[in-house]
Amino acid sequence: MPVVNDDWSSPGRWAPAKVAWGVTRDGDQLRFCRLTTRGRTSCWMVSPEEFLAGAEPAERLRLDLRGGARLVAGLPPSVALLRTLESPFSDPGKTREIRDSLLDAALPFSLEDCVTSFLPSQSRDESIRLPAIAARLADLKNTLKTWSDLGLDPELLVPEALLLPAGGNRACVWIGEHRTLFAREAKEGGLVCGGASGVARDGRALSRFFASADEAPEIQWIGPGGDSEPDFLERLLARAGLGMEPLGLNLRADVLAHPRLAKRHRGMLRRWGGVAAGIFLLAAVSPWGIRAAYARRLAQLDRQVAEVFHETTGFRSPAPGWERLLLERHAEEAWGAVSDARESLVSSTVATELADLLLAAQFTGVSVRSLRVADEELAIEIQAPEPAANAMESRLRGLRPGVSWSREALEDERWRFVAEEGP
Amino acid sequence: MSVFSNVRPVWWGLLGGALVALALGFAFREAREGAERLRRVSTRLVEVRQVADRIERERETLRVEVPRSAVSIGELLDVYLPESSFLAGEEQSELLGTAYRLRSVRVKVEGAAWDEVRALLERAGEQTPPWVPRNVELRAGLTGLEGTLHLEALDKAVDSP
């Protein structure tokens, strides 16, 4: 049982057309309407014989169809049955699971032989009303054969009665040259619609239709035999072809689909599949790509570290990641003792201090009896009268800031000066 | 085909959005962790370069300051102060690393004048590499200064050709 899905119920969303033709049979007449997206409308009524003979608008329709126009044919109520299903569940998901069984029970023929389409549901307190359209596959094929005999191959087949603007207490009756369509909203909700072969306003079918209503509805008579809008039906069919009708009502789908639309549908699925695959690849690949890019940069930096290490030490790093520590150890082992010795010699002040002491002794005129100069030790012993010793002490204090001198008096005018740390 | 066609576009959009969000999430995490790894390795490279530069500076300093072996104090006394009262003791040598050594010598002073001591220290300090006094112990004796001078020098263990 083919169920018309959202894609096929309104192909205008994914296969838009700029020009659409609506066509319907009215007895032995064909009613055409041409509609463009800019709103230009042209309508014709011809007999099948005239149409086959090439009368207007046959040639124009042929040219438009070659240019990509969409042809939409109406399905009479005798082919497309409307049923309003009552689901015992208020949950749309559960209703979706049982809707086929409900529809099967509501149809006079097997559901397996039908093409069905479900319209938007109406939620009630504890149930859901679900309008559904069903048409037998054989009837649809016969319809297509009928159009094919006229050289036409409509892309969409739309139930005509569903196009009638009925709602509230208002009923709509379309009266053609040879047949009638009618629709009204049922009291308990949902649409009631039907058709008849006559055009009399007081015909039996119409009388029964109105009598079934609880209260007399307000009736709108439209169509060529009505009070207004003679081209209403074919114009709305054309509007459905342009995707202007809110409800998607096409029943020519899947196995019955028009080859051109079927091809575009496959292309659309491929495009969406490509987009999905692209997104999936992006999702799957991008983290790895980023990781790979970072890995390349990290490897480059690691190589630079290894090169610096090799240039400095002459051998390869035995433990990548520990180069700094290994270099420190290498420097300490290879150069540490040398650097320490050099530093010690460069910073030695023995020579300077010795020269300073001798200069101070010479300046103050004292006699140096002994001296001891080392890195940690500085002592001088002089022999001089006390005033000269005082001058020597004063001189010594000026030599080294931060160094204090202790002075010890010895026998025979001898004095010992020893440097001590601190002021 | 109809199974996929029955899925509403909004679900496709949500699926695509979720995949993109997932990809962005993973990509962001990889980018953040990668940046952190990059920062660590860059820091390591900078530190290794700093240590290598310091080692190279030390090498260069030693190359300039210690270009060859030092003249021994005995030779220096023979050449510059042949008549002096200095007596160079036995020289000690300590190998530092593979190319340098620390040499030390004690010079005994017996009856020298202050000018002689000054001249010896000046001559020793003018050598390349220089001899540096580390310990000076002198006292006035009957014939002049008496005591010891302890000198050290850092030089190359083997002269470069």
XYZ file of C-alpha atoms in Angstrom:
584
model
C 0.000 0.000 0.000
C 1.819 3.127 -1.149
C 1.425 5.992 1.263
C 2.101 9.377 -0.222
C 4.729 11.005 1.938
C 5.376 14.696 2.459
C 7.793 14.837 -0.467
C 5.225 13.646 -2.997
C 2.128 15.260 -1.550
C 3.620 18.641 -2.371
C 6.483 18.327 -4.881
C 6.437 22.080 -5.475
C 8.741 22.472 -2.453
C 11.639 20.558 -3.975
C 10.750 20.834 -7.680
C 9.361 24.338 -8.136
C 7.773 25.363 -11.435
C 7.196 28.834 -12.817
C 4.163 27.894 -14.870
C 1.465 25.404 -13.982
C -1.560 24.152 -15.864
C -4.683 22.849 -14.205
C -6.916 20.563 -16.186
C -10.179 18.820 -15.358
C -12.907 17.041 -17.240
C -16.388 18.424 -17.156
C -18.501 15.911 -19.009
C -17.362 16.019 -22.604
C -15.411 19.191 -22.066
C -11.850 19.842 -20.953
C -11.267 22.853 -18.734
C -7.739 24.307 -18.706
C -6.183 27.072 -16.662
C -2.675 28.395 -17.096
C -1.129 30.159 -14.097
C 2.282 31.704 -13.669
C 4.142 32.550 -10.489
C 3.590 36.217 -11.368
C -0.167 35.621 -11.129
C -1.056 35.679 -14.819
C -4.058 33.480 -15.464
C -5.538 32.222 -18.717
C -8.396 29.732 -18.967
C -9.894 27.680 -21.782
C -12.627 25.149 -22.280
C -12.413 22.828 -25.272
C -13.748 19.447 -26.250
C -11.331 16.511 -26.389
C -11.755 16.324 -30.149
C -10.886 19.978 -30.618
C -7.940 19.598 -28.272
C -6.633 16.584 -30.147
C -7.104 18.548 -33.374
C -4.766 21.205 -32.021
C -7.237 23.850 -30.964
C -6.195 26.464 -28.452
C -4.610 25.837 -25.907
C -3.068 22.551 -27.151
C -0.029 24.107 -28.798
C 0.594 26.532 -25.953
C 0.367 23.733 -23.396
C 2.792 21.632 -25.400
C 5.291 24.498 -25.546
C 4.935 25.212 -21.834
C 5.390 21.585 -20.886
C 8.531 21.430 -22.992
C 9.752 24.471 -21.053
C 9.227 22.807 -17.685
C 5.647 23.776 -16.867
C 3.714 21.535 -14.508
C 0.435 19.923 -15.492
C -2.009 19.125 -12.687
C -5.102 17.070 -13.275
C -8.092 16.836 -10.977
C -9.309 13.587 -9.445
C -13.124 13.388 -9.157
C -14.661 12.218 -5.850
C -15.522 8.915 -7.482
C -11.792 8.118 -7.699
C -10.361 9.841 -4.604
C -12.285 8.947 -1.466
C -12.118 11.105 1.625
C -12.441 9.420 4.994
C -12.159 11.062 8.384
C -10.618 8.557 10.811
C -11.204 8.662 14.535
C -8.235 7.487 16.564
C -8.915 6.294 20.136
C -5.508 7.603 21.136
C -4.598 11.165 21.831
C -0.951 10.395 21.112
C 0.024 11.197 17.487
C 2.668 8.462 17.520
C 0.196 5.753 18.458
C -2.334 7.139 16.024
C 0.293 6.898 13.315
C 0.761 3.220 14.123
C -2.905 2.303 13.763
C -4.013 4.716 11.071
C -3.629 2.134 8.290
C -5.907 -0.278 10.092
C -8.455 2.459 10.688
C -8.401 3.454 7.042
C -8.603 -0.150 5.884
C -11.763 -0.590 7.907
C -13.254 2.607 6.495
C -12.736 1.751 2.828
C -14.998 -0.393 0.650
C -11.974 -2.037 -0.993
C -8.640 -3.443 0.083
C -6.137 -0.944 1.322
C -3.346 -2.879 -0.347
C -4.709 -1.808 -3.741
C -4.814 1.887 -2.836
C -2.642 4.918 -2.811
C -3.328 6.839 0.366
C -2.475 10.186 1.779
C -3.084 11.446 5.284
C -3.933 15.070 5.899
C -3.021 17.070 9.013
C -4.758 15.650 12.065
C -7.068 17.485 14.449
C -6.523 16.815 18.150
C -9.565 16.476 20.353
C -9.801 15.878 24.078
C -9.034 12.170 24.138
C -8.807 11.293 20.483
C -7.463 12.465 17.166
C -9.374 13.031 13.968
C -7.321 12.123 10.967
C -8.567 12.910 7.444
C -7.247 10.534 4.797
C -7.540 10.312 1.029
C -7.440 6.977 -0.740
C -7.598 6.092 -4.398
C -7.377 2.666 -5.949
C -4.209 2.103 -7.899
C -6.238 0.762 -10.813
C -8.422 3.883 -10.858
C -5.374 6.104 -10.856
C -3.860 4.132 -13.719
C -7.131 4.392 -15.636
C -7.189 8.115 -15.010
C -3.672 8.448 -16.308
C -4.635 6.330 -19.313
C -7.556 8.644 -20.018
C -5.275 11.659 -19.970
C -2.693 9.795 -21.982
C -5.285 9.201 -24.704
C -5.487 12.966 -24.997
C -1.704 13.248 -25.225
C -1.411 14.542 -21.671
C 0.719 13.199 -18.843
C -0.097 15.175 -15.691
C 2.671 15.324 -13.108
C 0.230 15.690 -10.229
C -3.186 14.203 -9.558
C -5.133 16.224 -7.013
C -8.546 15.365 -5.494
C -10.859 18.105 -6.686
C -13.333 18.156 -3.817
C -10.605 19.002 -1.313
C -9.983 22.275 -3.123
C -13.428 23.628 -2.352
C -13.342 26.326 0.341
C -15.736 24.863 2.918
C -15.560 25.601 6.632
C -17.705 26.459 9.611
C -21.334 26.513 8.582
C -20.452 27.299 5.014
C -20.856 24.742 2.246
C -19.298 25.126 -1.163
C -20.793 23.766 -4.347
C -18.981 23.820 -7.629
C -21.312 23.452 -10.566
C -19.843 22.715 -13.958
C -21.401 22.234 -17.336
C -22.121 18.576 -16.702
C -21.254 17.701 -13.099
C -21.244 18.983 -9.548
C -18.806 18.941 -6.613
C -19.731 19.824 -3.073
C -18.060 20.051 0.316
C -18.902 21.175 3.835
C -17.463 20.770 7.293
C -19.053 18.008 9.375
C -20.551 18.885 12.734
C -18.156 16.610 14.577
C -15.240 18.020 12.571
C -13.606 16.973 9.340
C -14.738 17.482 5.805
C -17.679 15.940 4.027
C -17.500 16.073 0.271
C -18.845 14.379 -2.801
C -19.826 14.737 -6.399
C -22.679 14.129 -8.774
C -23.148 13.925 -12.513
C -25.967 16.446 -12.802
C -25.885 20.204 -12.465
C -29.325 20.883 -10.950
C -29.193 22.829 -7.712
C -32.069 20.804 -6.382
C -30.787 17.441 -7.595
C -31.083 14.354 -5.474
C -27.427 14.135 -4.505
C -27.253 17.756 -3.427
C -30.512 17.448 -1.513
C -29.170 14.461 0.421
C -25.922 16.314 1.014
C -27.664 19.315 2.518
C -30.174 17.185 4.416
C -27.328 15.446 6.246
C -26.338 18.738 7.823
C -27.795 19.515 11.248
C -28.616 23.029 10.292
C -28.992 24.614 6.902
C -25.512 25.723 5.789
C -24.657 28.908 4.040
C -24.034 27.814 0.471
C -21.498 29.273 -1.913
C -22.262 28.424 -5.542
C -19.165 28.602 -7.706
C -18.009 27.287 -11.075
C -19.244 27.838 -14.627
C -22.785 26.895 -13.585
C -22.574 28.716 -10.262
C -22.827 32.324 -9.236
C -19.127 33.222 -9.362
C -15.624 32.113 -10.220
C -16.304 30.040 -13.341
C -12.668 28.900 -13.608
C -12.312 28.142 -9.892
C -11.507 24.427 -10.066
C -8.874 24.455 -12.821
C -7.295 27.576 -11.354
C -6.867 25.924 -7.946
C -5.424 22.861 -9.629
C -2.874 25.131 -11.281
C -2.189 26.783 -7.915
C -1.543 23.348 -6.427
C 0.994 22.828 -9.214
C 2.849 25.960 -8.139
C 2.793 24.829 -4.500
C 0.440 27.657 -3.531
C -2.124 25.423 -1.871
C -1.480 24.863 1.836
C -2.389 21.189 1.703
C -0.283 18.768 -0.251
C -2.852 16.679 -2.093
C -1.032 14.907 -4.885
C -1.747 11.191 -5.210
C 0.605 10.468 -8.132
C 3.638 9.284 -6.188
C 6.279 6.580 -5.906
C 5.502 3.805 -8.403
C 3.073 6.038 -10.290
C 5.285 9.107 -10.153
C 5.879 11.094 -13.297
C 9.309 10.122 -14.681
C 10.554 13.711 -14.738
C 9.558 14.319 -11.121
C 10.868 10.920 -10.069
C 14.264 11.834 -11.570
C 14.316 15.165 -9.768
C 13.318 13.440 -6.549
C 16.212 11.013 -6.821
C 18.527 13.943 -7.484
C 17.214 15.720 -4.428
C 17.761 12.640 -2.282
C 21.274 12.307 -3.663
C 21.998 15.949 -2.877
C 20.720 15.591 0.666
C 22.637 12.354 0.972
C 25.761 14.149 -0.228
C 25.224 16.944 2.267
C 24.665 14.435 5.072
C 27.737 12.466 4.007
C 29.741 15.692 3.865
C 28.632 16.661 7.338
C 29.396 13.165 8.582
C 32.838 13.258 6.988
C 33.418 16.679 8.472
C 32.418 15.326 11.853
C 34.608 12.289 11.471
C 37.634 13.841 9.820
C 38.038 17.338 11.190
C 39.359 16.364 14.646
C 41.879 14.050 13.016
C 42.834 16.731 10.543
C 43.473 19.198 13.334
C 45.383 16.578 15.284
C 47.490 15.756 12.220
C 48.247 19.439 11.624
C 49.370 19.856 15.221
C 51.358 16.616 15.057
C 53.305 17.955 12.064
C 54.128 21.174 13.891
C 55.058 19.272 17.070
C 57.353 16.957 15.111
C 59.007 20.014 13.574
C 59.621 21.530 17.014
C 60.903 18.192 18.350
C 63.383 18.053 15.468
C 64.607 21.547 16.308
C 65.070 20.571 19.962
C 67.014 17.457 18.897
C 69.199 19.519 16.534
C 70.075 22.061 19.232
C 70.867 19.234 21.638
C 73.079 17.457 19.097
C 74.925 20.633 18.127
C 75.646 21.377 21.779
C 76.562 17.939 23.083
C 77.658 16.082 19.969
C 75.331 13.159 20.603
C 71.657 12.380 20.247
C 69.263 12.867 23.121
C 68.721 9.500 24.819
C 65.489 10.714 26.394
C 63.377 12.987 24.166
C 61.494 15.482 26.295
C 64.297 15.720 28.875
C 66.754 17.652 26.744
C 66.929 20.696 29.000
C 67.770 18.626 32.067
C 70.288 16.538 30.123
C 71.914 19.704 28.759
C 72.191 21.135 32.259
C 73.873 17.941 33.414
C 76.124 17.911 30.394
C 77.142 21.505 31.047
C 77.779 20.734 34.676
C 79.871 17.650 33.919
C 81.815 19.024 30.974
C 82.166 22.654 31.909
C 81.105 23.032 35.509
C 84.533 22.528 37.109
C 86.273 24.664 34.480
C 83.739 27.447 34.848
C 83.968 27.338 38.618
C 87.764 27.496 38.506
C 87.719 30.348 36.036
C 85.138 32.211 38.094
C 87.185 31.708 41.237
C 90.357 33.034 39.615
C 88.645 35.978 37.957
C 86.953 37.034 41.167
C 90.058 36.615 43.311
C 91.015 39.899 44.993
C 94.295 38.780 46.542
C 96.498 40.711 44.123
C 94.445 43.878 44.439
C 94.333 43.727 48.198
C 98.042 43.108 48.453
C 98.716 46.112 46.262
C 96.324 48.248 48.291
C 97.965 47.269 51.594
C 101.424 48.028 50.349
C 100.251 51.327 48.924
C 98.626 52.275 52.221
C 101.813 51.404 54.124
C 103.904 53.418 51.733
C 101.509 56.381 51.930
C 101.459 56.470 55.727
C 105.165 55.742 56.079
C 104.813 52.698 58.290
C 107.050 49.634 58.238
C 105.297 46.406 57.314
C 106.445 43.569 59.545
C 104.233 40.863 58.116
C 101.091 40.340 56.093
C 98.729 37.583 55.114
C 96.392 37.919 52.165
C 94.014 35.237 51.019
C 90.461 35.109 49.710
C 89.039 34.699 53.191
C 91.788 36.300 55.198
C 93.427 39.726 55.361
C 95.867 40.757 58.063
C 98.820 43.121 58.288
C 101.248 43.856 61.065
C 103.125 47.163 61.076
C 105.658 48.946 63.241
C 105.103 52.685 63.648
C 104.377 55.402 66.226
C 100.750 55.643 67.279
C 99.887 58.659 65.085
C 101.155 56.808 62.022
C 99.292 53.709 63.108
C 96.155 55.816 63.396
C 96.691 57.143 59.899
C 97.199 53.583 58.659
C 93.966 52.494 60.289
C 92.128 55.397 58.738
C 93.613 54.476 55.382
C 92.599 50.833 55.729
C 89.014 51.762 56.567
C 88.759 53.609 53.298
C 90.017 50.657 51.263
C 87.154 48.215 51.490
C 83.577 49.320 52.083
C 81.754 46.778 54.198
C 84.939 45.550 55.855
C 85.820 46.521 59.401
C 89.304 46.336 60.862
C 90.274 45.248 64.317
C 93.422 46.808 65.693
C 95.648 45.192 68.262
C 98.566 46.923 69.910
C 101.715 44.817 70.298
C 104.966 45.610 72.039
C 107.625 47.904 70.566
C 105.097 50.145 68.752
C 103.883 47.282 66.656
C 100.285 47.057 65.573
C 98.249 44.245 64.054
C 95.247 44.991 61.793
C 92.867 42.175 60.890
C 89.958 42.549 58.470
C 86.603 41.345 59.643
C 83.323 41.089 57.770
C 80.662 43.682 58.573
C 80.842 47.414 59.249
C 14.008 5.607 -0.129
C 10.601 6.296 1.308
C 11.924 5.684 4.815
C 14.287 8.612 4.411
C 11.707 10.660 2.582
C 9.305 10.250 5.470
C 11.754 11.882 7.850
C 10.792 15.513 8.274
C 13.338 18.106 7.117
C 13.525 19.464 10.645
C 14.883 16.105 11.832
C 17.449 16.114 9.036
C 18.385 19.611 10.129
C 18.648 18.551 13.754
C 20.742 15.527 12.782
C 23.031 17.667 10.649
C 23.247 20.293 13.367
C 24.063 17.657 15.955
C 26.793 16.224 13.726
C 28.240 19.660 13.079
C 28.112 20.451 16.799
C 29.801 17.119 17.516
C 32.464 17.840 14.915
C 33.020 21.322 16.264
C 33.201 19.964 19.800
C 35.820 17.387 18.873
C 37.668 19.871 16.706
C 37.664 22.454 19.485
C 38.975 19.899 21.979
C 41.696 18.784 19.580
C 42.624 22.387 18.858
C 42.820 23.229 22.557
C 44.853 20.164 23.484
C 47.054 20.600 20.417
C 47.713 24.230 21.329
C 48.648 23.169 24.849
C 51.064 20.513 23.545
C 52.498 23.061 21.117
C 53.005 25.539 23.933
C 54.824 22.969 26.052
C 57.149 21.909 23.247
C 57.805 25.537 22.269
C 58.716 26.306 25.873
C 61.016 23.262 25.912
C 62.709 24.480 22.730
C 63.231 27.954 24.195
C 64.687 26.514 27.411
C 66.995 24.135 25.525
C 68.194 27.031 23.376
C 68.854 29.137 26.477
C 70.972 26.402 28.065
C 72.763 25.761 24.767
C 73.478 29.504 24.381
C 74.858 29.679 27.918
C 77.127 26.704 27.266
C 78.282 28.280 24.022
C 79.023 31.591 25.772
C 81.096 29.769 28.379
C 82.990 27.918 25.668
C 83.653 31.139 23.812
C 84.835 32.901 26.981
C 87.267 30.097 27.749
C 88.464 30.054 24.142
C 89.341 33.719 24.406
C 90.660 33.843 27.960
C 92.448 30.488 28.032
C 93.824 30.017 24.554
C 96.871 27.897 25.464
C 99.011 26.407 28.232
C 100.419 28.792 30.799
C 104.164 29.417 31.113
C 105.437 27.729 34.258
C 106.494 29.942 37.171
C 109.958 28.395 37.080
C 110.424 29.471 33.469
C 109.019 32.874 34.283
C 111.518 33.340 37.117
C 114.356 32.163 34.906
C 113.435 34.596 32.175
C 112.350 37.688 34.074
C 113.829 37.428 37.597
C 116.933 35.236 37.322
C 118.708 36.848 40.323
C 115.723 36.919 42.672
C 115.274 35.152 45.980
C 112.252 33.136 44.863
C 112.153 29.404 44.793
C 109.316 27.767 42.875
C 108.044 24.601 44.490
C 106.624 21.533 42.818
C 103.691 22.345 40.589
C 100.333 20.638 41.140
C 97.914 20.113 38.271
C 94.249 19.102 38.292
C 92.536 18.126 35.066
C 89.149 19.861 34.599
C 86.974 18.296 31.935
C 88.881 17.106 28.912
C 90.732 20.209 27.746
C 91.566 22.381 30.723
C 93.516 22.055 33.938
C 94.051 24.056 37.105
C 97.720 24.463 37.975
C 98.996 25.669 41.315
C 102.455 26.350 42.676
C 103.951 27.605 45.935
C 106.847 30.048 45.627
C 109.145 30.308 48.618
C 110.404 33.814 49.350
C 113.705 34.206 51.148
C 115.171 37.677 51.610
C 113.251 39.438 48.853
C 112.335 43.094 48.642
C 108.767 44.334 48.312
C 109.538 45.544 44.793
C 110.647 42.056 43.793
C 107.420 40.548 45.090
C 105.429 43.178 43.220
C 107.387 42.560 40.040
C 106.854 38.811 40.255
C 103.125 39.178 40.744
C 102.872 41.694 37.906
C 104.810 39.453 35.505
C 102.717 36.435 36.500
C 99.457 38.370 36.004
C 100.523 39.615 32.568
C 100.852 36.099 31.142
C 98.164 34.522 28.976
C 96.590 32.715 30.693
C 97.582 34.551 33.862
C 98.887 33.243 37.163
C 96.703 34.553 39.978
C 97.883 34.888 43.612
C 95.590 32.981 45.957
C 97.474 33.251 49.202
C 100.305 35.558 50.241
C 102.111 35.140 53.570
C 105.112 37.389 54.079
C 107.002 38.702 57.026
C 110.068 40.902 57.433
C 113.173 38.869 58.199
C 116.760 39.747 58.829
C 117.726 39.714 55.144
C 114.411 40.770 53.632
C 110.948 39.341 53.169
C 110.313 35.722 53.973
C 107.243 33.553 53.364
C 105.296 31.934 50.539
C 103.231 32.956 47.568
C 100.549 30.566 46.379
C 99.727 31.052 42.685
C 97.143 29.353 40.450
C 96.462 29.350 36.703
C 93.745 27.880 34.516
C 95.149 26.778 31.180
C 94.668 24.347 28.371
C 95.788 20.828 29.058
C 96.835 20.349 25.441
C 97.701 23.216 23.151
C 95.674 23.420 19.982
C 97.736 23.070 16.829
